[in-house]
PDB file of C-alpha atoms in Angstrom:
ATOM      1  CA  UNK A   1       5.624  17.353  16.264  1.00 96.00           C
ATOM      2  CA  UNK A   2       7.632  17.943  12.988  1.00 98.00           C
ATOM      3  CA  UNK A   3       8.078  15.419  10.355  1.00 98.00           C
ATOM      4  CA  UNK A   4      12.373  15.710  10.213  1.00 97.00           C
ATOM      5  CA  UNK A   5      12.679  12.366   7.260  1.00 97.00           C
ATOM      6  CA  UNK A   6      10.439  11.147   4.408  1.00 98.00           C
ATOM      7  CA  UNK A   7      11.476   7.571   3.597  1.00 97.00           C
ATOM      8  CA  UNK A   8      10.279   4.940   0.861  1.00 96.00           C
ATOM      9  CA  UNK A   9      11.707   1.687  -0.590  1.00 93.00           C
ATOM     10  CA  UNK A  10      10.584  -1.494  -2.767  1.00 91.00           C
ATOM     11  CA  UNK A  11      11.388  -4.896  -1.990  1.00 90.00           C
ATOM     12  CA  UNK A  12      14.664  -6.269  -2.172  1.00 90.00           C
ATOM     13  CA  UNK A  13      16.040  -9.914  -1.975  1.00 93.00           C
ATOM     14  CA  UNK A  14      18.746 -10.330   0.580  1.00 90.00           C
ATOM     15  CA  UNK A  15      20.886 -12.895   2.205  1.00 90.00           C
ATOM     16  CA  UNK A  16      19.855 -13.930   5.516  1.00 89.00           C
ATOM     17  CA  UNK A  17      21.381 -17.029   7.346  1.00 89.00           C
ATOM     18  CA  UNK A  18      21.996 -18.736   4.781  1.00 88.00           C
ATOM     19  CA  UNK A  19      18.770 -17.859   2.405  1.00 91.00           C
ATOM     20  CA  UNK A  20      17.154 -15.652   0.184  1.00 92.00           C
ATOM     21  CA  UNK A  21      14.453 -12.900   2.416  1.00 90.00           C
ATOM     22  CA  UNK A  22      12.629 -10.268   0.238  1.00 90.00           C
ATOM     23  CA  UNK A  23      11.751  -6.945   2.306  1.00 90.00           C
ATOM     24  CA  UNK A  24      11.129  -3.482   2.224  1.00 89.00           C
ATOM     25  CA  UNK A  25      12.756  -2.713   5.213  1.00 91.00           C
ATOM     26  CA  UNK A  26      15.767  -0.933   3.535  1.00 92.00           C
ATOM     27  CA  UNK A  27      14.411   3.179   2.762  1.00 94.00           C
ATOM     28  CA  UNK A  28      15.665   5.530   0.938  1.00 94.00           C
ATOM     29  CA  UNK A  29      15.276   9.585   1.448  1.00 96.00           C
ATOM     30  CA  UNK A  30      12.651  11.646  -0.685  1.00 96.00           C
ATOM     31  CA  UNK A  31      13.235  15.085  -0.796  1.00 93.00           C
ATOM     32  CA  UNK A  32       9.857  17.450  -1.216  1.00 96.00           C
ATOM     33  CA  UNK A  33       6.284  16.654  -1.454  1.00 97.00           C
ATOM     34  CA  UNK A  34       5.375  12.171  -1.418  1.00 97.00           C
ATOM     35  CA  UNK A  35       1.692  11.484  -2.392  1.00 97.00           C
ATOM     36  CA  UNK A  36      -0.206   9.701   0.140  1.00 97.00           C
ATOM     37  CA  UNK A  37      -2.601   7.094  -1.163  1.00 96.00           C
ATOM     38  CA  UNK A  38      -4.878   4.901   0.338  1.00 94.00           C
ATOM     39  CA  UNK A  39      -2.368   2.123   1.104  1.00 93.00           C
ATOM     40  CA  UNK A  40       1.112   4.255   0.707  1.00 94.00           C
ATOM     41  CA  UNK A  41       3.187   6.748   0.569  1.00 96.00           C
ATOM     42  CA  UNK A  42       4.041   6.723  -3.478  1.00 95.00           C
ATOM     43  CA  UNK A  43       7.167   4.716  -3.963  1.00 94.00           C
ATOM     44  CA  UNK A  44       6.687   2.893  -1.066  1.00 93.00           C
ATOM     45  CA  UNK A  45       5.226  -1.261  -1.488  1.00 86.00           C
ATOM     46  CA  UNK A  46       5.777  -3.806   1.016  1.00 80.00           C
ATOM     47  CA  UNK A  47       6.983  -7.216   0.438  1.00 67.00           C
ATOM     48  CA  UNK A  48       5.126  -9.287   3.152  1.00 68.00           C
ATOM     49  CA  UNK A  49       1.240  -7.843   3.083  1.00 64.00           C
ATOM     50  CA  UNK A  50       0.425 -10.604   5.806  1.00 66.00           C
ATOM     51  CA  UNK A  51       2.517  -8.781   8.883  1.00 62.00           C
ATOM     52  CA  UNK A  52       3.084  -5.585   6.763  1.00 66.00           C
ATOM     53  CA  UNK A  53       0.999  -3.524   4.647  1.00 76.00           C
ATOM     54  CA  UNK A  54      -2.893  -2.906   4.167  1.00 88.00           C
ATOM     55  CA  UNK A  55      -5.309  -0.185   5.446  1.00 93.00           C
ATOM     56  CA  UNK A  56      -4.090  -0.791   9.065  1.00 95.00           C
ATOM     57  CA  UNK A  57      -0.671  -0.352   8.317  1.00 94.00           C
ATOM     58  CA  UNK A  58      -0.058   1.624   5.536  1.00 95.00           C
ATOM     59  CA  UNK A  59       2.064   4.245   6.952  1.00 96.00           C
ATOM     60  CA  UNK A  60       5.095   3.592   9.571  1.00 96.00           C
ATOM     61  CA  UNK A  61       6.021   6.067  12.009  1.00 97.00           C
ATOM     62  CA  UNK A  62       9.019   6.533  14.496  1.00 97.00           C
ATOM     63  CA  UNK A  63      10.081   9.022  16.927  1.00 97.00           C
ATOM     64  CA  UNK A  64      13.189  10.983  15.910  1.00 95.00           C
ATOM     65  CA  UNK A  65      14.115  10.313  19.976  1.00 95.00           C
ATOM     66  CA  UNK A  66      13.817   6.772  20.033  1.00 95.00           C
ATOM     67  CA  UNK A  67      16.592   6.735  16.603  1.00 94.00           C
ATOM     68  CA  UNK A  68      18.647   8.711  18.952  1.00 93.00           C
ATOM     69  CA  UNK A  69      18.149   6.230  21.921  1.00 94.00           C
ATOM     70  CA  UNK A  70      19.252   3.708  19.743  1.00 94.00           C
ATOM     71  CA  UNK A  71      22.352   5.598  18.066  1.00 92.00           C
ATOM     72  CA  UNK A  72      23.491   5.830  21.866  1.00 92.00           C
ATOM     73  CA  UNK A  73      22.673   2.080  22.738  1.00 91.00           C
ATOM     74  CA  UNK A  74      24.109   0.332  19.695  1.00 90.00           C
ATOM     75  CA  UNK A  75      28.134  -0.059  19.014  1.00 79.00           C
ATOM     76  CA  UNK A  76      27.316   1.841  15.334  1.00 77.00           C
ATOM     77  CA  UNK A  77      25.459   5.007  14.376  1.00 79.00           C
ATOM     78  CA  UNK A  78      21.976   4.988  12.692  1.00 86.00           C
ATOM     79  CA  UNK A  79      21.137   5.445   9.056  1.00 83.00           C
ATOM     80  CA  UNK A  80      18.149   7.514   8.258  1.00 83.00           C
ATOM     81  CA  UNK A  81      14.802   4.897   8.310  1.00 92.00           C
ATOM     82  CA  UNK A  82      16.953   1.959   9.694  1.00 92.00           C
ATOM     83  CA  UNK A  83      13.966   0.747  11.356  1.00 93.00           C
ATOM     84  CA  UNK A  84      11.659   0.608   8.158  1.00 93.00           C
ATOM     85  CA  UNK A  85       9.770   3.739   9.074  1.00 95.00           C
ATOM     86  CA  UNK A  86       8.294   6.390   6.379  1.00 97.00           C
ATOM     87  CA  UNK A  87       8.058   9.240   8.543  1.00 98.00           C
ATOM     88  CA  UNK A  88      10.741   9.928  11.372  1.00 97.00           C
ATOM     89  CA  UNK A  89       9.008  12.619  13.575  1.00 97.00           C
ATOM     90  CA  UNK A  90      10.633  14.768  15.673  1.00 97.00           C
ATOM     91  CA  UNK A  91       8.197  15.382  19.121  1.00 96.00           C
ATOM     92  CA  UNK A  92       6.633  12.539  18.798  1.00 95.00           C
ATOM     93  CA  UNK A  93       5.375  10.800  21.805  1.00 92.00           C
ATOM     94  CA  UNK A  94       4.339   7.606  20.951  1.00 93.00           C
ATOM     95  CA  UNK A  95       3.558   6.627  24.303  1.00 91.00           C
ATOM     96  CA  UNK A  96       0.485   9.103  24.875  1.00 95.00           C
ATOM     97  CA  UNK A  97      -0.854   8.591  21.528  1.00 97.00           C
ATOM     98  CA  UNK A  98      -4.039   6.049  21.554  1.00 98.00           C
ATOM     99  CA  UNK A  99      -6.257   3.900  18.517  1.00 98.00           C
ATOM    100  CA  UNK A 100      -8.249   6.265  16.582  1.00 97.00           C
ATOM    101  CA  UNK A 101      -6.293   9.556  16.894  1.00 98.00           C
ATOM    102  CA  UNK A 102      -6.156  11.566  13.609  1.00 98.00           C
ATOM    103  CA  UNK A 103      -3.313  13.467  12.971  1.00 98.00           C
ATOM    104  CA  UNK A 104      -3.118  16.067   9.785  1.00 98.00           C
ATOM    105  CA  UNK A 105       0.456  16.555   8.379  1.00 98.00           C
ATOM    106  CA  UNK A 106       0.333  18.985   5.074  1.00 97.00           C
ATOM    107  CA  UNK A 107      -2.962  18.100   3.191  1.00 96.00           C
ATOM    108  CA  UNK A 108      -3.074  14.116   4.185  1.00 98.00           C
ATOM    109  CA  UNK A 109      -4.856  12.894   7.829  1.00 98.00           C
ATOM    110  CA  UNK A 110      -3.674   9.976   9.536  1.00 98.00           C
ATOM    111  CA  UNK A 111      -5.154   8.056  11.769  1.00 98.00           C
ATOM    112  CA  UNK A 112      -3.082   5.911  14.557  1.00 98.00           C
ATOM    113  CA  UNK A 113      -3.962   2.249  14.595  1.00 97.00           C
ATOM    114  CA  UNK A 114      -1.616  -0.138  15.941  1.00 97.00           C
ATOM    115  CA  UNK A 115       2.802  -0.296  16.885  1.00 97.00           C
ATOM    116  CA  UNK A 116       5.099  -1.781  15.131  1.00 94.00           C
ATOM    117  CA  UNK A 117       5.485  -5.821  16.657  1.00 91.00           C
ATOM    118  CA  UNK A 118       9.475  -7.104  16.916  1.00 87.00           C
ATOM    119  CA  UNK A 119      10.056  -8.667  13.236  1.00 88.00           C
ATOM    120  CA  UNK A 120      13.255 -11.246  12.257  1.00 89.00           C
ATOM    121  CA  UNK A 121      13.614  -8.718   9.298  1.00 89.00           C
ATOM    122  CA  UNK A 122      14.926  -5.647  11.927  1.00 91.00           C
ATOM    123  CA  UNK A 123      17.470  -7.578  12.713  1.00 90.00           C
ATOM    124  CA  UNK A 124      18.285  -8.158   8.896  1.00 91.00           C
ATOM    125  CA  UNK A 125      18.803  -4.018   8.380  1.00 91.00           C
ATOM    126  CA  UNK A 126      20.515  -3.403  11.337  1.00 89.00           C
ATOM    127  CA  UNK A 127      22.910  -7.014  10.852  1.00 87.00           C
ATOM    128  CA  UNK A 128      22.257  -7.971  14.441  1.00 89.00           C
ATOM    129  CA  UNK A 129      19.799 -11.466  14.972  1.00 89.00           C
ATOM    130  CA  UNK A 130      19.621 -10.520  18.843  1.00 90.00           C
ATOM    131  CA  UNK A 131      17.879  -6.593  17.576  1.00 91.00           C
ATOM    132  CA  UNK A 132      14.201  -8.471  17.817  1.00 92.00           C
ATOM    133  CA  UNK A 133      14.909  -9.084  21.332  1.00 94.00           C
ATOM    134  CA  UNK A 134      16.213  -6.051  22.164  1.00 94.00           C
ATOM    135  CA  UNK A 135      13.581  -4.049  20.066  1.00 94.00           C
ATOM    136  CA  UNK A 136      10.404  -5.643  21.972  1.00 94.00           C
ATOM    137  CA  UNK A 137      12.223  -5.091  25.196  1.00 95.00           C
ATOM    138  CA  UNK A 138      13.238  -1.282  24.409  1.00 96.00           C
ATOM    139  CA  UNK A 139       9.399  -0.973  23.628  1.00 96.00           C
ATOM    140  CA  UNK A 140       9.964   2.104  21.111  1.00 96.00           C
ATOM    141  CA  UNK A 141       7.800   0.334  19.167  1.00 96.00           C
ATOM    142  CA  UNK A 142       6.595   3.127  16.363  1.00 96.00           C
ATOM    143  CA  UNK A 143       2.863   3.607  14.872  1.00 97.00           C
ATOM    144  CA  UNK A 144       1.644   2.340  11.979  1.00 96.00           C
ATOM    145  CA  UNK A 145      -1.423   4.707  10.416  1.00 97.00           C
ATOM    146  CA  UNK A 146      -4.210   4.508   8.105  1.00 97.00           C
ATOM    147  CA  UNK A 147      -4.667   6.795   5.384  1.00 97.00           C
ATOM    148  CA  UNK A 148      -8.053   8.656   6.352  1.00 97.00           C
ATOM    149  CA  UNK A 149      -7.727  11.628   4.018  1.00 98.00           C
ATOM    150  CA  UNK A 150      -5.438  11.124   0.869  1.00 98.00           C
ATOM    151  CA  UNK A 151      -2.812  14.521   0.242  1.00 98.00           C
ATOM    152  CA  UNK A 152       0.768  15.430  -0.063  1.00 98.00           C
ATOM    153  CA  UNK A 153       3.224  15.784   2.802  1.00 98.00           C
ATOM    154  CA  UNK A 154       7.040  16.203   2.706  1.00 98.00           C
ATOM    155  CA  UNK A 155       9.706  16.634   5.702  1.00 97.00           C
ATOM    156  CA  UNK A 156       9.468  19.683   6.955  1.00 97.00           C
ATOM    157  CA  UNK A 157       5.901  19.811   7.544  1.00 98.00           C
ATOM    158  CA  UNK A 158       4.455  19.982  11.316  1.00 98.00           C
ATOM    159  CA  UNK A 159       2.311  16.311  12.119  1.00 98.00           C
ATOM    160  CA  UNK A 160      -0.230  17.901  14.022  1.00 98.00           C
ATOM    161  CA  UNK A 161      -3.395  15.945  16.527  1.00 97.00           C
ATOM    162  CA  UNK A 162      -6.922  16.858  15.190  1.00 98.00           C
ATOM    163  CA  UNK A 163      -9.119  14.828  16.753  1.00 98.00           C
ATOM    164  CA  UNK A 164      -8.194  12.458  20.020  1.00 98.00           C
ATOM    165  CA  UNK A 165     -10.410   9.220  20.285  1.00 97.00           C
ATOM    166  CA  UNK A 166     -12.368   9.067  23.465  1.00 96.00           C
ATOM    167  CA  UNK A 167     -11.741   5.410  24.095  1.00 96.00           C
ATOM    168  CA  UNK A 168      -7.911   6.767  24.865  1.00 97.00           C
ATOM    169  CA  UNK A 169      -6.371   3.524  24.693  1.00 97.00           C
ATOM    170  CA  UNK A 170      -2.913   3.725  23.382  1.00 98.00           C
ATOM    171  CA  UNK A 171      -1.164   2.326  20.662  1.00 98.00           C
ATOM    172  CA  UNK A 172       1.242   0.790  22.804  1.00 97.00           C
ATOM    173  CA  UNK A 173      -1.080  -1.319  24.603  1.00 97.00           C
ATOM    174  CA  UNK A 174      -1.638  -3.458  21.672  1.00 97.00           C
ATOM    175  CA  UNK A 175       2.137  -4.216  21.749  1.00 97.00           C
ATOM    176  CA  UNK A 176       2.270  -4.856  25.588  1.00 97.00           C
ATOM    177  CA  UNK A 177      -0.104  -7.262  25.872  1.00 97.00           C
ATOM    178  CA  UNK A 178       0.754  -9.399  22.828  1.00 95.00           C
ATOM    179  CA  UNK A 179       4.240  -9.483  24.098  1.00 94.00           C
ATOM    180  CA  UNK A 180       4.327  -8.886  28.106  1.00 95.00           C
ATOM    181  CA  UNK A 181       1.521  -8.326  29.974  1.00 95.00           C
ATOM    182  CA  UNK A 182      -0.627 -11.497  28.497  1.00 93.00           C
ATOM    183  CA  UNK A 183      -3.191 -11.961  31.481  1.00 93.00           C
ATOM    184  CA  UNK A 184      -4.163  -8.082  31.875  1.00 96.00           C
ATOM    185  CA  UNK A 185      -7.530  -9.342  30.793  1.00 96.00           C
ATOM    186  CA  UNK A 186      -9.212  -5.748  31.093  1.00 97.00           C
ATOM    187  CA  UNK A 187      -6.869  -4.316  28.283  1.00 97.00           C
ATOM    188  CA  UNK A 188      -7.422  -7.232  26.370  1.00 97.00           C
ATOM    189  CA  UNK A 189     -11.414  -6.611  26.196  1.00 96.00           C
ATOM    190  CA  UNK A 190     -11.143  -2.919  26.053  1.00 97.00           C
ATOM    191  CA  UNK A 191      -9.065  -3.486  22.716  1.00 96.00           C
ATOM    192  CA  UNK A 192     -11.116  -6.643  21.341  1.00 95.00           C
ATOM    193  CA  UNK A 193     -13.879  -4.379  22.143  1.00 95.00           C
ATOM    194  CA  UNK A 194     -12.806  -0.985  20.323  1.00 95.00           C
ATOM    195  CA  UNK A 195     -14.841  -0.126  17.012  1.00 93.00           C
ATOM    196  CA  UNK A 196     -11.000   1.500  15.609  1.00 91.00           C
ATOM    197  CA  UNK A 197      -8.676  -0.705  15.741  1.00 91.00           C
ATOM    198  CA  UNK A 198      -7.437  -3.222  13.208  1.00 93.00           C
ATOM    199  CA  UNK A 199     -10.029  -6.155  12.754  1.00 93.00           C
ATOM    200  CA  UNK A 200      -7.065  -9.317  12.973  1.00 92.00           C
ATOM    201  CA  UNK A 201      -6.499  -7.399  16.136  1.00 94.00           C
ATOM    202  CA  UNK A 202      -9.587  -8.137  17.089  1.00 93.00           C
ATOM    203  CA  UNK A 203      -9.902 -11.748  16.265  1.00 94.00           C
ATOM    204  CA  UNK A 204      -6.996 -12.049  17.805  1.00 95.00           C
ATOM    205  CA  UNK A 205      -7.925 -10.821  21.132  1.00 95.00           C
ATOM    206  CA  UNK A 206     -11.548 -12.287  21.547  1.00 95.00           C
ATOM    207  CA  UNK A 207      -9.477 -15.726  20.708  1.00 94.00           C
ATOM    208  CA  UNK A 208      -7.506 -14.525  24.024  1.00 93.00           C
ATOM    209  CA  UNK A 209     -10.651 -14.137  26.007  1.00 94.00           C
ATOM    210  CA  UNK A 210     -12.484 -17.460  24.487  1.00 93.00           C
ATOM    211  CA  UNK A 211      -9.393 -19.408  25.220  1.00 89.00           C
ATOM    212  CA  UNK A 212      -9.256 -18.056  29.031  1.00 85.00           C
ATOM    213  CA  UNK A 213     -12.585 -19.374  28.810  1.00 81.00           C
ATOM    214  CA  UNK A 214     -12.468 -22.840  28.047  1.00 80.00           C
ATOM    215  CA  UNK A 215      -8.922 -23.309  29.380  1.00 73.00           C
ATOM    216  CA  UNK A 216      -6.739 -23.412  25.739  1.00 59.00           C
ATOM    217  CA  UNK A 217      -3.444 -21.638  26.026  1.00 55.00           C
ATOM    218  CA  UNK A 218      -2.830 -18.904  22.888  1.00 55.00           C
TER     219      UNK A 218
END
């Protein structure tokens, strides 16, 4: 897997049916070595810290074949980070990567925590209200990281596995049971039940399993 874009970007106010949306989603190139911090690449913030942002997300990821997927699928070409990531990775297989896999690219380690859920504000960068839709039902969903080990990295450099988490539950599960596949109870306790992954995740999902308990629909 080879890092092939660095991207960045502060929030912006923009015009969005009719009113004023502030988001990060719009990136802009860096060219050699970004400092990764704790919550960031440097020159990166993000304007909504509830759905975006934090230790859990602090680092977006997408796969340099799902942007090509998309250039093919949509009636325009792709501009570099048009779906809000930082790193576009060339190799990466986002499907076979699960919670709690640390990945080393330059000096920095990453660890893999949770996708990318369909946000109103894709559909802002790529001028389309119907790309939500379309984006949970493609599910090339991305991985957001958290910043284990704090370091440099730039485009160019090889993102590389260095330890795989023995729970092997992918990333992607997260996405498909929040969106799709809402009674696959097992999933749903293997996640609420794994020591890696984000903690609202887990609220989240032992609400699922108390509510199939008492008879509440969430």
């Amino acid at each position: 897997m080879k890092i092939e874009t660095v991207s960045v970007g502060a929030p912006r106010v923009v015009r969005w049916k009719g009113r004023e949306v502030v988001t990060s989603i719009f990136k802009s190139l860096v060219r050699g070595p970004v400092r990764v911090r704790r919550l960031n690449l440097e020159g990166d913030r993000q304007a909504d810290l509830e759905v975006h942002g934090g230790e859990y997300k602090a680092i977006y990821a997408y796969a340099a074949e799902d942007s090509d997927w998309w250039s093919a699928a949509l009636p325009r070409p792709l501009e570099p980070a048009n779906f809000g990531e930082n790193l576009t990775v060339r190799g990466f297989e986002e499907g076979a990567i699960h919670i709690g896999d640390v990945f080393r690219a330059g000096d920095a380690e990453l660890e893999a925590t949770e996708p990318r859920l369909p946000c109103y504000k894709l559909g802002i960068r790529l001028g389309d209200p119907q790309m939500v839709e379309a984006f949970a039902s493609a599910r090339r969903w991305g991985v957001y990281f958290r910043v284990v080990k704090e370091g440099e990295l730039q485009a160019g450099d090889v993102l590389q596995k260095v330890h795989a988490d023995a729970a092997a539950i992918p990333v992607y599960d997260i996405a498909r049971v929040y969106v799709f596949d809402r009674e696959d109870v097992e999933t749903i306790e293997r996640l609420a039940a794994h020591p890696r992954r984000d903690p609202a995740w887990k609220e989240h999902f032992v609400e699922r399993l108390e509510s199939r308990k008492t008879g509440s629909k969430r």
